[in-house]
PDB file of C-alpha atoms in Angstrom:
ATOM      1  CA  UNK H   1      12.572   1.187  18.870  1.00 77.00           C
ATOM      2  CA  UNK H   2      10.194   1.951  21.393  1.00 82.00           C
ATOM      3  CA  UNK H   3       7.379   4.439  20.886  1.00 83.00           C
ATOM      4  CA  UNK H   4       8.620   6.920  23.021  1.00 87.00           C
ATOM      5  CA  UNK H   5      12.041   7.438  21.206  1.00 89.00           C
ATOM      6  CA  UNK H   6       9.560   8.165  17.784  1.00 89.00           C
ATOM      7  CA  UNK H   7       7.594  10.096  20.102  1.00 88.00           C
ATOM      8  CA  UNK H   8      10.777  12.171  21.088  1.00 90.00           C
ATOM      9  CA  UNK H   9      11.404  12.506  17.270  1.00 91.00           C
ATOM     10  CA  UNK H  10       8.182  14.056  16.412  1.00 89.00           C
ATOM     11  CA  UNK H  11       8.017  16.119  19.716  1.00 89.00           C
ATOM     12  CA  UNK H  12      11.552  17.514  18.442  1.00 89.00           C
ATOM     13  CA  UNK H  13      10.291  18.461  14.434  1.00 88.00           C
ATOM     14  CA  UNK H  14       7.068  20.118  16.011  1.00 88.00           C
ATOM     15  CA  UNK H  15       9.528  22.301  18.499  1.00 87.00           C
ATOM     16  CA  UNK H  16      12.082  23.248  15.674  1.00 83.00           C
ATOM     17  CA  UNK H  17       9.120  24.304  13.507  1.00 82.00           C
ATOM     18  CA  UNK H  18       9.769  21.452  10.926  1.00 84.00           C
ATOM     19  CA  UNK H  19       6.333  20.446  11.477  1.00 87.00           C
ATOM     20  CA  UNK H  20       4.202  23.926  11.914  1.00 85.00           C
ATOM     21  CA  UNK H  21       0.954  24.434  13.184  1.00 85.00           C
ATOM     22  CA  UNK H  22      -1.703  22.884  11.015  1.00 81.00           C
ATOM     23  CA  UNK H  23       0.597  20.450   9.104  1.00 84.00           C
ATOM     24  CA  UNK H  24      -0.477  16.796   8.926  1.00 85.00           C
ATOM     25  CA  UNK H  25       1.762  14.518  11.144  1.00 88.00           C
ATOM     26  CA  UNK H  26       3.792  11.339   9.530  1.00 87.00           C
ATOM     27  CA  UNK H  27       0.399   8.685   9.223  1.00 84.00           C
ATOM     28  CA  UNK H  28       0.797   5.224  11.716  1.00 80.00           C
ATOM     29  CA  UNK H  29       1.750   3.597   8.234  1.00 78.00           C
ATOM     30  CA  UNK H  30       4.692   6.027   7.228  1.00 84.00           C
ATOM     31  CA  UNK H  31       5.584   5.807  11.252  1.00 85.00           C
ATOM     32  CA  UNK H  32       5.768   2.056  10.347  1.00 83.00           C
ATOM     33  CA  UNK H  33       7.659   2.457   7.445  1.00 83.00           C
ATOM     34  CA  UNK H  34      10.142   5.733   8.692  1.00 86.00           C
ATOM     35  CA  UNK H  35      11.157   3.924  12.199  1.00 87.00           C
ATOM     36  CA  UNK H  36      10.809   0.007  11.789  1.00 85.00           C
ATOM     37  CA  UNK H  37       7.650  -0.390  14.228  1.00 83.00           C
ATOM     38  CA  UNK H  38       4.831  -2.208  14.540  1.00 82.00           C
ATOM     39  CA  UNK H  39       1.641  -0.840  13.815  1.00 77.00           C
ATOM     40  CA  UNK H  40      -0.237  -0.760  17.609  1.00 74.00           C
ATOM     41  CA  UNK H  41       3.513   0.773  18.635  1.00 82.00           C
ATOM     42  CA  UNK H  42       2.555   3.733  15.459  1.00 81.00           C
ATOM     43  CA  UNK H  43      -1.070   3.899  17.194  1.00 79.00           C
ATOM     44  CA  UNK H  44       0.280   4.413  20.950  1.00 82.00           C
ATOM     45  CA  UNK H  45       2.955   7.408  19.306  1.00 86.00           C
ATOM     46  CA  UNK H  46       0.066   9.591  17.928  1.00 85.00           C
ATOM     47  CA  UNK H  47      -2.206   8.542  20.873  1.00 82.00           C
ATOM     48  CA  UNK H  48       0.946   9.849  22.991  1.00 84.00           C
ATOM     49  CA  UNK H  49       0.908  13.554  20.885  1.00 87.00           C
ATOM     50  CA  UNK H  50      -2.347  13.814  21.229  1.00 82.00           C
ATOM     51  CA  UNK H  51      -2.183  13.373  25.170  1.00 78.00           C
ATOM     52  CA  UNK H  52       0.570  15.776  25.374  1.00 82.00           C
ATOM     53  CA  UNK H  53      -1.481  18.079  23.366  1.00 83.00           C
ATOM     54  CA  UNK H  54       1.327  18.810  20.773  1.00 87.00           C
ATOM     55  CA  UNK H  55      -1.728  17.361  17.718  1.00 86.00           C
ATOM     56  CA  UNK H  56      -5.324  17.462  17.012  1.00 81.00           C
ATOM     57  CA  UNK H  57      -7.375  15.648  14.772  1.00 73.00           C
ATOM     58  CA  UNK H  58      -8.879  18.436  12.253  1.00 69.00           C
ATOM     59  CA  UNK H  59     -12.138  16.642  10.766  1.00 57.00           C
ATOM     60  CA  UNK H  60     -11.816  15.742   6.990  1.00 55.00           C
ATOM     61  CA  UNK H  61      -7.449  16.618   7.350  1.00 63.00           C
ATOM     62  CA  UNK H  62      -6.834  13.852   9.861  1.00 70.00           C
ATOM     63  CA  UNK H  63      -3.831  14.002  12.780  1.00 81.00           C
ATOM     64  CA  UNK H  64      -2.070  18.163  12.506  1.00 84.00           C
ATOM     65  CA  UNK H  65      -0.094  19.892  14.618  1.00 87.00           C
ATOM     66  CA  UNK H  66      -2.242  21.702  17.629  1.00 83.00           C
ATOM     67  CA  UNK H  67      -1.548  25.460  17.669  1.00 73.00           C
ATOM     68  CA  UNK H  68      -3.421  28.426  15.740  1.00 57.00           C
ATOM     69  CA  UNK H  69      -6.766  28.703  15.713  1.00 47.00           C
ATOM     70  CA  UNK H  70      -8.301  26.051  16.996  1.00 47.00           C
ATOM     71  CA  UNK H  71     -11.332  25.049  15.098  1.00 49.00           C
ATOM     72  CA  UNK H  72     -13.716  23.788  17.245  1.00 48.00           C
ATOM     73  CA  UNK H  73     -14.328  19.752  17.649  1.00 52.00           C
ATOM     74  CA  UNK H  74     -18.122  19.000  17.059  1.00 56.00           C
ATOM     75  CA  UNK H  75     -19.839  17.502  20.765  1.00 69.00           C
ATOM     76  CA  UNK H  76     -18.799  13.826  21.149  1.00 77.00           C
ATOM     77  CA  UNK H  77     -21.556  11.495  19.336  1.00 86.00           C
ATOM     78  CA  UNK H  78     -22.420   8.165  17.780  1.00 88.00           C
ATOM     79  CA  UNK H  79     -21.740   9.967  13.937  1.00 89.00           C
ATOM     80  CA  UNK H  80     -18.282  11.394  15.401  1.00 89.00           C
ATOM     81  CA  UNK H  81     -17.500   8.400  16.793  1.00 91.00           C
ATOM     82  CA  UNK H  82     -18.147   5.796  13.551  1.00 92.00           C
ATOM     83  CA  UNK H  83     -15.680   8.815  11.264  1.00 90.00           C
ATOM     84  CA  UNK H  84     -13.288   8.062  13.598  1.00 89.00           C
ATOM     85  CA  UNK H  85     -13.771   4.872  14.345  1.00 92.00           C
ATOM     86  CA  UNK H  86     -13.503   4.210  10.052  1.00 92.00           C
ATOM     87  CA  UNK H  87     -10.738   6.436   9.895  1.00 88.00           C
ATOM     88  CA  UNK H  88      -8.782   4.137  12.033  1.00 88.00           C
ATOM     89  CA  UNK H  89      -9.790   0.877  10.381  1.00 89.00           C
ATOM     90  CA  UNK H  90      -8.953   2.440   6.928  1.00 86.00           C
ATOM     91  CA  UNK H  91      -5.393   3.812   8.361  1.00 80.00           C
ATOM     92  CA  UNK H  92      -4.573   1.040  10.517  1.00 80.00           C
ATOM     93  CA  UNK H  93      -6.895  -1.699   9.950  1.00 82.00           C
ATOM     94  CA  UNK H  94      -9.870  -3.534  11.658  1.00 87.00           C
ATOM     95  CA  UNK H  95      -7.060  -4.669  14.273  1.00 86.00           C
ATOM     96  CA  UNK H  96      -6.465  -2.015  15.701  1.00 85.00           C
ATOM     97  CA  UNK H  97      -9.917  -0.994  16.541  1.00 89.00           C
ATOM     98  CA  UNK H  98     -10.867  -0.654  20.056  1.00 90.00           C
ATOM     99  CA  UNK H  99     -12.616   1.425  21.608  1.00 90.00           C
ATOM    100  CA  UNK H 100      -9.725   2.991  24.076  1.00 88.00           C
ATOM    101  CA  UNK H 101      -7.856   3.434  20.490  1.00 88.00           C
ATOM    102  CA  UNK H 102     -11.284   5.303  19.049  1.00 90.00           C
ATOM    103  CA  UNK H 103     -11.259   7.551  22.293  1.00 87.00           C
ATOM    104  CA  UNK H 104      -7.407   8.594  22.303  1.00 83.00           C
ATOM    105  CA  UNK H 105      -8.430   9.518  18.425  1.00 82.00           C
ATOM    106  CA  UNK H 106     -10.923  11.809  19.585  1.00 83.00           C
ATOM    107  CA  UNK H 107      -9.309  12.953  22.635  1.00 79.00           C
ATOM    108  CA  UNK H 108     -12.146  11.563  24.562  1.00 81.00           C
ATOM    109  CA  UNK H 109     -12.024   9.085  27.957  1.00 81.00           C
ATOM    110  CA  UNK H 110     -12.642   5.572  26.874  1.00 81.00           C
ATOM    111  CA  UNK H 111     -15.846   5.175  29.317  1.00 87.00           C
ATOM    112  CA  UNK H 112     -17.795   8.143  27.218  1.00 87.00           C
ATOM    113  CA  UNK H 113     -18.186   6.260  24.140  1.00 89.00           C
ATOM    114  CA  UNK H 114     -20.436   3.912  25.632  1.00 89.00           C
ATOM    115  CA  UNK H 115     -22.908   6.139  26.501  1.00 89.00           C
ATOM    116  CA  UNK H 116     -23.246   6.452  22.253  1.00 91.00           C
ATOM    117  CA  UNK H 117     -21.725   2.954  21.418  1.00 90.00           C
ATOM    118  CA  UNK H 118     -22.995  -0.154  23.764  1.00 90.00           C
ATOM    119  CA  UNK H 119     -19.636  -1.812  22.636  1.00 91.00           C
ATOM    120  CA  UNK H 120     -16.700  -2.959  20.175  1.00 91.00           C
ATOM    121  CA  UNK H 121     -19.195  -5.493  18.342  1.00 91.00           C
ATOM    122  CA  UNK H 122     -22.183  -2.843  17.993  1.00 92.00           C
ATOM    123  CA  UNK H 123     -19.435  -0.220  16.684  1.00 94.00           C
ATOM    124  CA  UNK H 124     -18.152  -2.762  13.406  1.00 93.00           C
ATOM    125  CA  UNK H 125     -21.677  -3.232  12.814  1.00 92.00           C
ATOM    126  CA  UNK H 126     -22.618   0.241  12.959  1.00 93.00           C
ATOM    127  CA  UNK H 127     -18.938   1.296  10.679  1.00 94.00           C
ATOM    128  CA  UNK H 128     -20.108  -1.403   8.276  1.00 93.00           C
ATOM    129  CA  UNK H 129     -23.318  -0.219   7.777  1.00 93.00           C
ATOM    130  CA  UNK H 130     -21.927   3.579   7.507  1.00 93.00           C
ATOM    131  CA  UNK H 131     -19.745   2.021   4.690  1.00 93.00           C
ATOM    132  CA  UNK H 132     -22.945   0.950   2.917  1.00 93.00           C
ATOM    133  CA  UNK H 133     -24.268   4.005   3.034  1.00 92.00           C
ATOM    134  CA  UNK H 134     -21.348   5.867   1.057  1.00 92.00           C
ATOM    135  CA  UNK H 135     -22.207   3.559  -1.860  1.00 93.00           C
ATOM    136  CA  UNK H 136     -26.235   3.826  -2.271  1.00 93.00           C
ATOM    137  CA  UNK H 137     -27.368   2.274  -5.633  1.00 94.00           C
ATOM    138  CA  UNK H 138     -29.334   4.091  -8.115  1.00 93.00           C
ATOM    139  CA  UNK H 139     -32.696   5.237  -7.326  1.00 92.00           C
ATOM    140  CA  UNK H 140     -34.518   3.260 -10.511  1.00 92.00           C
ATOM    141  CA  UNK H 141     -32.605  -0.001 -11.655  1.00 93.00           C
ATOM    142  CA  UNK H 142     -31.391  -0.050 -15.309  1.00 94.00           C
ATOM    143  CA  UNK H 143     -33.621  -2.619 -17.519  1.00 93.00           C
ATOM    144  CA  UNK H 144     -32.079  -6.363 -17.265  1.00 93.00           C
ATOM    145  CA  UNK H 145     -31.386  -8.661 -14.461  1.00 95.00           C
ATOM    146  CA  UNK H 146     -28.062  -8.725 -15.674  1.00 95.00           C
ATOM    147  CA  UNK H 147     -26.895  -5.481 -15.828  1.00 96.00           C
ATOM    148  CA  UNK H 148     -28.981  -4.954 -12.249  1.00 96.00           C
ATOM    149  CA  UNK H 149     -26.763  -7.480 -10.724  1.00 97.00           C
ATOM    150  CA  UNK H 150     -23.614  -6.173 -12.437  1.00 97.00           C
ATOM    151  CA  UNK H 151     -24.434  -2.472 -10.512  1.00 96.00           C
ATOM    152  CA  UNK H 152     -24.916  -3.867  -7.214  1.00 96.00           C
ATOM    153  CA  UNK H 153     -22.042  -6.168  -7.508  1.00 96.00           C
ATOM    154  CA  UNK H 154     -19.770  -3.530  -8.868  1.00 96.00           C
ATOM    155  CA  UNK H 155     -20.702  -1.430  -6.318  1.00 95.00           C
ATOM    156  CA  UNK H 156     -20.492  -3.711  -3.200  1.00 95.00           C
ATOM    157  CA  UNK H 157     -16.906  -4.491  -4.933  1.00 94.00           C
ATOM    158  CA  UNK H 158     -16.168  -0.950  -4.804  1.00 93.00           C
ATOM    159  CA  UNK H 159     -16.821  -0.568  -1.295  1.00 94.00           C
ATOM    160  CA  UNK H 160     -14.361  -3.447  -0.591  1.00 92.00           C
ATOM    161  CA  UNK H 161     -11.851  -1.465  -2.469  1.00 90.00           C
ATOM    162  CA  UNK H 162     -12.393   1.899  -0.151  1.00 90.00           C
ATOM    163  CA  UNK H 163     -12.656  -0.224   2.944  1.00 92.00           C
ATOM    164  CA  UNK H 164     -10.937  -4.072   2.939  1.00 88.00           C
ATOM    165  CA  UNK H 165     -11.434  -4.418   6.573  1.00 90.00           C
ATOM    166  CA  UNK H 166     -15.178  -4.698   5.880  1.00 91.00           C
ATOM    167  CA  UNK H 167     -14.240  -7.978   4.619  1.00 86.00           C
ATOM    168  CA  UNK H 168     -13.524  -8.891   7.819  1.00 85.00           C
ATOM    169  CA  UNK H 169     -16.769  -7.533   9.726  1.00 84.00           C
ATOM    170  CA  UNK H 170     -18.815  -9.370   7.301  1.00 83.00           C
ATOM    171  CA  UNK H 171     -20.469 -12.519   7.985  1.00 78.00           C
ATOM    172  CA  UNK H 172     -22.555 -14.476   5.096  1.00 77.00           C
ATOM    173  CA  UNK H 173     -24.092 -16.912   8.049  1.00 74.00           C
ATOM    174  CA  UNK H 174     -24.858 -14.000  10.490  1.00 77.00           C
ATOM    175  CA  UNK H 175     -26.469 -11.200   8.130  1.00 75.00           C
ATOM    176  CA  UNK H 176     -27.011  -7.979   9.639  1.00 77.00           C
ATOM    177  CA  UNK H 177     -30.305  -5.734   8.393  1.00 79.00           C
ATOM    178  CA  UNK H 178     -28.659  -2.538   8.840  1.00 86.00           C
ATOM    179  CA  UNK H 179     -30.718   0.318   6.596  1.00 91.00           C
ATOM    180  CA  UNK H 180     -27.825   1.428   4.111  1.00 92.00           C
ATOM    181  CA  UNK H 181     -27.196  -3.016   3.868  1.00 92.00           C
ATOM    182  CA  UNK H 182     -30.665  -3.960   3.436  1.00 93.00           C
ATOM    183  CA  UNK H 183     -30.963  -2.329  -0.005  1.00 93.00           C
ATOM    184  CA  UNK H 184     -28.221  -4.256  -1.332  1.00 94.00           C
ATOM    185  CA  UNK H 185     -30.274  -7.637  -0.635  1.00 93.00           C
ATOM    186  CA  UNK H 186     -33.803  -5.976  -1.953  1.00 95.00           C
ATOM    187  CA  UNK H 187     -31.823  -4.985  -4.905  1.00 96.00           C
ATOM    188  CA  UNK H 188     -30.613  -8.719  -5.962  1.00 96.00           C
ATOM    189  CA  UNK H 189     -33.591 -10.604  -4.765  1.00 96.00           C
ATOM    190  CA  UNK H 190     -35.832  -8.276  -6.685  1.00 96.00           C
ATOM    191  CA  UNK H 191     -33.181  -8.777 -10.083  1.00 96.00           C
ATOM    192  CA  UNK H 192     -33.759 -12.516  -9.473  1.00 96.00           C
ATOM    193  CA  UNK H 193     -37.504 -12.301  -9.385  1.00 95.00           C
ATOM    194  CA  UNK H 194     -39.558 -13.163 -12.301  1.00 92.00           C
ATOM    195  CA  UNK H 195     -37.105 -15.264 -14.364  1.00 93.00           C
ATOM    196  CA  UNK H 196     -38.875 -18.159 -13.508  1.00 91.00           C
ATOM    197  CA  UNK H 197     -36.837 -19.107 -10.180  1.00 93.00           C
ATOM    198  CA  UNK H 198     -38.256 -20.606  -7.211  1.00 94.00           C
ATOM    199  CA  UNK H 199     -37.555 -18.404  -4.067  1.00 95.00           C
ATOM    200  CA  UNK H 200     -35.158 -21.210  -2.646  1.00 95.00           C
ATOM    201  CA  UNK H 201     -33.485 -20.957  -5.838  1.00 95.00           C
ATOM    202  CA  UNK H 202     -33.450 -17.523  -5.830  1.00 95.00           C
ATOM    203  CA  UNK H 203     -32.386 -17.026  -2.288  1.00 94.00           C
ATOM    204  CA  UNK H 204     -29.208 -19.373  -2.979  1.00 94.00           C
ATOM    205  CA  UNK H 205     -28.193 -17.218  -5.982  1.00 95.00           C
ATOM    206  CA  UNK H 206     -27.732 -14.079  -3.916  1.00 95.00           C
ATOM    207  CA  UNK H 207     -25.628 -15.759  -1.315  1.00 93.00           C
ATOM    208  CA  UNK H 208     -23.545 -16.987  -3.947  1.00 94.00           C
ATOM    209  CA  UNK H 209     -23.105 -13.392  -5.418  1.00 95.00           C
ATOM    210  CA  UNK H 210     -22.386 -12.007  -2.133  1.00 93.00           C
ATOM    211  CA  UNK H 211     -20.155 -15.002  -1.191  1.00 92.00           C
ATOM    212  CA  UNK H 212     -18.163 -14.231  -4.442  1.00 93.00           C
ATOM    213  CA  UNK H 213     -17.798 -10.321  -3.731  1.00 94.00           C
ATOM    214  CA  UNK H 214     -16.867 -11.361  -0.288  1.00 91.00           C
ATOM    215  CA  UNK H 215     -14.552 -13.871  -0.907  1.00 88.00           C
ATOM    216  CA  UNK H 216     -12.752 -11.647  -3.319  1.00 88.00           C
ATOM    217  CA  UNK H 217     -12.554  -8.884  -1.378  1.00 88.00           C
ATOM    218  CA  UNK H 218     -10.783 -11.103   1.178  1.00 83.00           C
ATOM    219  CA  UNK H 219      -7.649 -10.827  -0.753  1.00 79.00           C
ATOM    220  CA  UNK H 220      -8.106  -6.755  -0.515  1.00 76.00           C
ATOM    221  CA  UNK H 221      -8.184  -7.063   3.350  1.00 74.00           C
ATOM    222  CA  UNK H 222      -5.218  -9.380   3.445  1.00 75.00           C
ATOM    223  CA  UNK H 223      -3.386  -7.490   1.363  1.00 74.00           C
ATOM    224  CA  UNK H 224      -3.988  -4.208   2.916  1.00 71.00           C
ATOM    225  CA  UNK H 225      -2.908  -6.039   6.153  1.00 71.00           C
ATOM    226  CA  UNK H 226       0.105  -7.074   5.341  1.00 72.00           C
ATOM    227  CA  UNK H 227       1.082  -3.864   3.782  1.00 71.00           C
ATOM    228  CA  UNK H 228       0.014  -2.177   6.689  1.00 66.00           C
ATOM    229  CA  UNK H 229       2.283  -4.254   9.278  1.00 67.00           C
ATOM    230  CA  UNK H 230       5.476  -4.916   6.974  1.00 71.00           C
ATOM    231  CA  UNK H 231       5.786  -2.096   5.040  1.00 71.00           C
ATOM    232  CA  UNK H 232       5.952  -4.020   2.087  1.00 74.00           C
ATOM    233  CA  UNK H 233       4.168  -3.705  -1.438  1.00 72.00           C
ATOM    234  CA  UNK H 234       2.746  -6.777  -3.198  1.00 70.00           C
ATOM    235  CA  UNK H 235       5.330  -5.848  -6.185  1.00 69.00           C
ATOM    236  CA  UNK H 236       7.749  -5.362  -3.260  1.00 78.00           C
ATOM    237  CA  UNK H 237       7.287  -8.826  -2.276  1.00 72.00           C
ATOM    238  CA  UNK H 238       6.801 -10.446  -5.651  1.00 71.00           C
ATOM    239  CA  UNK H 239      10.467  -8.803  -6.559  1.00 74.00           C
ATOM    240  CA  UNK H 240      12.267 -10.135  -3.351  1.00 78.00           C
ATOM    241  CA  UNK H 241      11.111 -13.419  -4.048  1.00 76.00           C
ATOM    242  CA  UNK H 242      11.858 -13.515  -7.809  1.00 74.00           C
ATOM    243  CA  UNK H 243      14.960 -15.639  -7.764  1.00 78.00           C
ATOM    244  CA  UNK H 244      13.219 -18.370  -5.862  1.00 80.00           C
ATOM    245  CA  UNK H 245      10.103 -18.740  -7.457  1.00 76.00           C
ATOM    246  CA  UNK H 246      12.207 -19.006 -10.858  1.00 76.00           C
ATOM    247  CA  UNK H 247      13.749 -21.603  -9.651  1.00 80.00           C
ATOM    248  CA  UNK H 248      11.001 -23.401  -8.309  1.00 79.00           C
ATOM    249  CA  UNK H 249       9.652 -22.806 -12.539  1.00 76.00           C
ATOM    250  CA  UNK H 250      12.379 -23.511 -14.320  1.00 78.00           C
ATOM    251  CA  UNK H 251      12.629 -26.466 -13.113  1.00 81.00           C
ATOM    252  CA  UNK H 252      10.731 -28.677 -15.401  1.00 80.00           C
ATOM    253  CA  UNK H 253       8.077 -30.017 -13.056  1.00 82.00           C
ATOM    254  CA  UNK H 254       5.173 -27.609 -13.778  1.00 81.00           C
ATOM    255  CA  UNK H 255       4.892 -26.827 -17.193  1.00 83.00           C
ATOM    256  CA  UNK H 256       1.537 -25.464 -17.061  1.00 81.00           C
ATOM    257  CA  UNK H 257       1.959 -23.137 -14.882  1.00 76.00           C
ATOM    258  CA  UNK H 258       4.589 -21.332 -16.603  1.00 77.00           C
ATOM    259  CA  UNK H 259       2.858 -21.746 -19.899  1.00 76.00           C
ATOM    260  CA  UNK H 260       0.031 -19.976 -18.491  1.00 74.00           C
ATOM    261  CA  UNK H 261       1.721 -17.733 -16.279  1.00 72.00           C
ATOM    262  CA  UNK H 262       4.018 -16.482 -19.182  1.00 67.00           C
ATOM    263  CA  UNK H 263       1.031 -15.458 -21.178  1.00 65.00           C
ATOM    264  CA  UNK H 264      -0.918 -13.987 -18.836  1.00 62.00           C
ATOM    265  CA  UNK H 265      -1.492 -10.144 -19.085  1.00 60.00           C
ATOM    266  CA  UNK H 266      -3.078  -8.998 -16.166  1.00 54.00           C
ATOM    267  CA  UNK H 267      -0.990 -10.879 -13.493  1.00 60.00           C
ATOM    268  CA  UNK H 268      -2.576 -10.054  -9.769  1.00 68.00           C
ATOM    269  CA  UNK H 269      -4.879  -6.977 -11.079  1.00 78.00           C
ATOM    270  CA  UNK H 270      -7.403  -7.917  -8.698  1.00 83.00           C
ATOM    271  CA  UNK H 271     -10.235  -6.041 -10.750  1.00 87.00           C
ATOM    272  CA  UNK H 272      -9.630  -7.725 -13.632  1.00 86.00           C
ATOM    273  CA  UNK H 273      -9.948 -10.960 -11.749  1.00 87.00           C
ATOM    274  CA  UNK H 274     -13.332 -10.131  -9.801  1.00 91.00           C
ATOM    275  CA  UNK H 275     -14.842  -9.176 -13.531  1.00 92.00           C
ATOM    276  CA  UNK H 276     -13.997 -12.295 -15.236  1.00 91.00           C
ATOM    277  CA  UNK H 277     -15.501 -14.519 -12.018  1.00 93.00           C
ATOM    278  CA  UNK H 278     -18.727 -11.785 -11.883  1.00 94.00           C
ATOM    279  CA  UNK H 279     -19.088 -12.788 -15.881  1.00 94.00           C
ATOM    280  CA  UNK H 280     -18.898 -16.254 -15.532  1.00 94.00           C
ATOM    281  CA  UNK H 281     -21.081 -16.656 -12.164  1.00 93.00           C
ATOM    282  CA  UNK H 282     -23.845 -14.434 -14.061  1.00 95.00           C
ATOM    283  CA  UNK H 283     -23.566 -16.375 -17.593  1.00 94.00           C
ATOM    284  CA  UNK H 284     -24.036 -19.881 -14.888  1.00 93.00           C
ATOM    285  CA  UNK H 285     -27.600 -18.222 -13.864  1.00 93.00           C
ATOM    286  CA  UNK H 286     -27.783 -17.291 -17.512  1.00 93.00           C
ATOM    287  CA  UNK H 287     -27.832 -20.855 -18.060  1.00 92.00           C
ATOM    288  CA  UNK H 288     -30.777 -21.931 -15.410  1.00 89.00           C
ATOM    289  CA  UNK H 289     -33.080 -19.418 -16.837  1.00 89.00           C
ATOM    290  CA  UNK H 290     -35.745 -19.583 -19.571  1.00 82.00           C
ATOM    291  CA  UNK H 291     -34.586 -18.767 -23.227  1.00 78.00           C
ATOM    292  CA  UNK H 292     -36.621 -15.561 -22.761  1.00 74.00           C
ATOM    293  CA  UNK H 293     -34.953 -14.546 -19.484  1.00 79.00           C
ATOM    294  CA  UNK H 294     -31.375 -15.264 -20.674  1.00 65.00           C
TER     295      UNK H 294
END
């Protein structure tokens, strides 16, 4: 279906009144899901509305029908542009950032972001660090290096959860010292200090936390991806492929895995996996420290 027969759909629900003034449009996902299109062809249908003026983007609501009174849109700037520009990545994911796709959002030309934003690659940067900044850790640590690490780690994880595409924006080779990030990295390397560590030692460590957050979190963005562009659940998919993967079990030539598999009770509960790898990773520094420090 192309997006201007879904267009024609909406245009019609808004003109019988089945959609009033003020009520949230269908979401780019439940496009996907209600007409059988892609995700950048969901994108173009609201970026379509909005053109024709027939919707509005109502801070904190998201995408309503235009008419009544209009509240008015705060001036164009770099703040306005990163809630949008996050509100897109969390709908829609990191894909389908641009910066044309941030302006259509805001109802702004494409060329006037740059006069806030030098580019695409200074806007994830900028969004990542804004997702930082909803998660600040605790102004006075709790007593332990343990339970320090477990807070920060917890929390970083947590921030995955409210935005997987940051998995994606993040690089563990190319760091980048934005203000709400930095505190994250003061946080660990200051846990890590004083247990009798060398600073090599110590630097390692917290790249191997962060690697471990991030490489879980992975499976968030990935997930959230291919939910986003099929439609499809995880239990969704698990179920359509039940037949064949009991077949490929029953079949005598992996016993572990169904021993294992049958007796497992948490199955692909991603937080329960992340706390049993953030135990043992924290019980292997256990085990470099002093006696006194473990």
């Amino acid at each position: 279906m192309a997006y201007t027969e879904v267009v024609e759909v909406i245009r019609a629900r808004i003109t019988a009144g089945d959609l009033a003034p003020g009520d949230r449009i269908p979401s780019t996902r439940q496009i996907v899901a209600e007409f059988g299109v892609a995700m950048a062809t969901a994108s173009k249908v609201i970026a379509a509305l909005r053109q024709e003026g027939l919707v509005r983007v109502l801070p904190g609501v998201g995408t309503v029908v235009a008419g009544g009174v209009a509240e008015p849109e705060p001036e164009l700037g770099r703040r306005r542009i990163l809630r949008a520009a996050i509100r897109i990545a969390d709908a829609e994911g990191i894909d389908a950032l641009s910066m044309r796709r941030v302006a259509a959002e805001l109802g702004a030309g494409a060329m006037s972001l740059y006069r806030h934003v030098p580019g695409k690659e200074e806007l994830l940067l900028l969004m990542r660090d804004a997702a930082f900044g909803e998660f600040p850790l605790p102004p006075v640590p709790p007593p332990g290096w343990r339970t320090q690490l477990e807070v920060s780690l917890r929390s970083l994880w947590a921030l995955y959860r409210r935005h997987p595409w940051v998995a994606r924006t993040t690089s563990l080779t190319r760091p980048y010292a934005g203000p709400n990030q930095m505190p994250y990295s003061e946080w660990n390397l200051r846990a890590l200090t004083g247990l009798g560590l060398d600073d090599p030692t110590i630097f390692r460590l917290h790249l191997a936390l962060f690697g471990y957050v991030h490489g879980s979190a992975a499976s968030l963005e990935a997930e959230a991806r291919e939910e986003a562009e099929t439609g499809v659940t995880l239990w969704q998919w698990i179920h359509a492929r039940e037949a064949e993967t009991r077949a490929v079990m029953e079949s005598g030539s992996f016993p572990n895995s169904v021993r294992v598999f049958l007796h497992a009770d948490t199955g692909f509960d991603l937080d329960t996996i992340f706390e049993t790898g953030l135990a043992r990773m924290l019980d292997g520094i256990a085990a470099l420290l002093p006696r006194e420090w473990q």
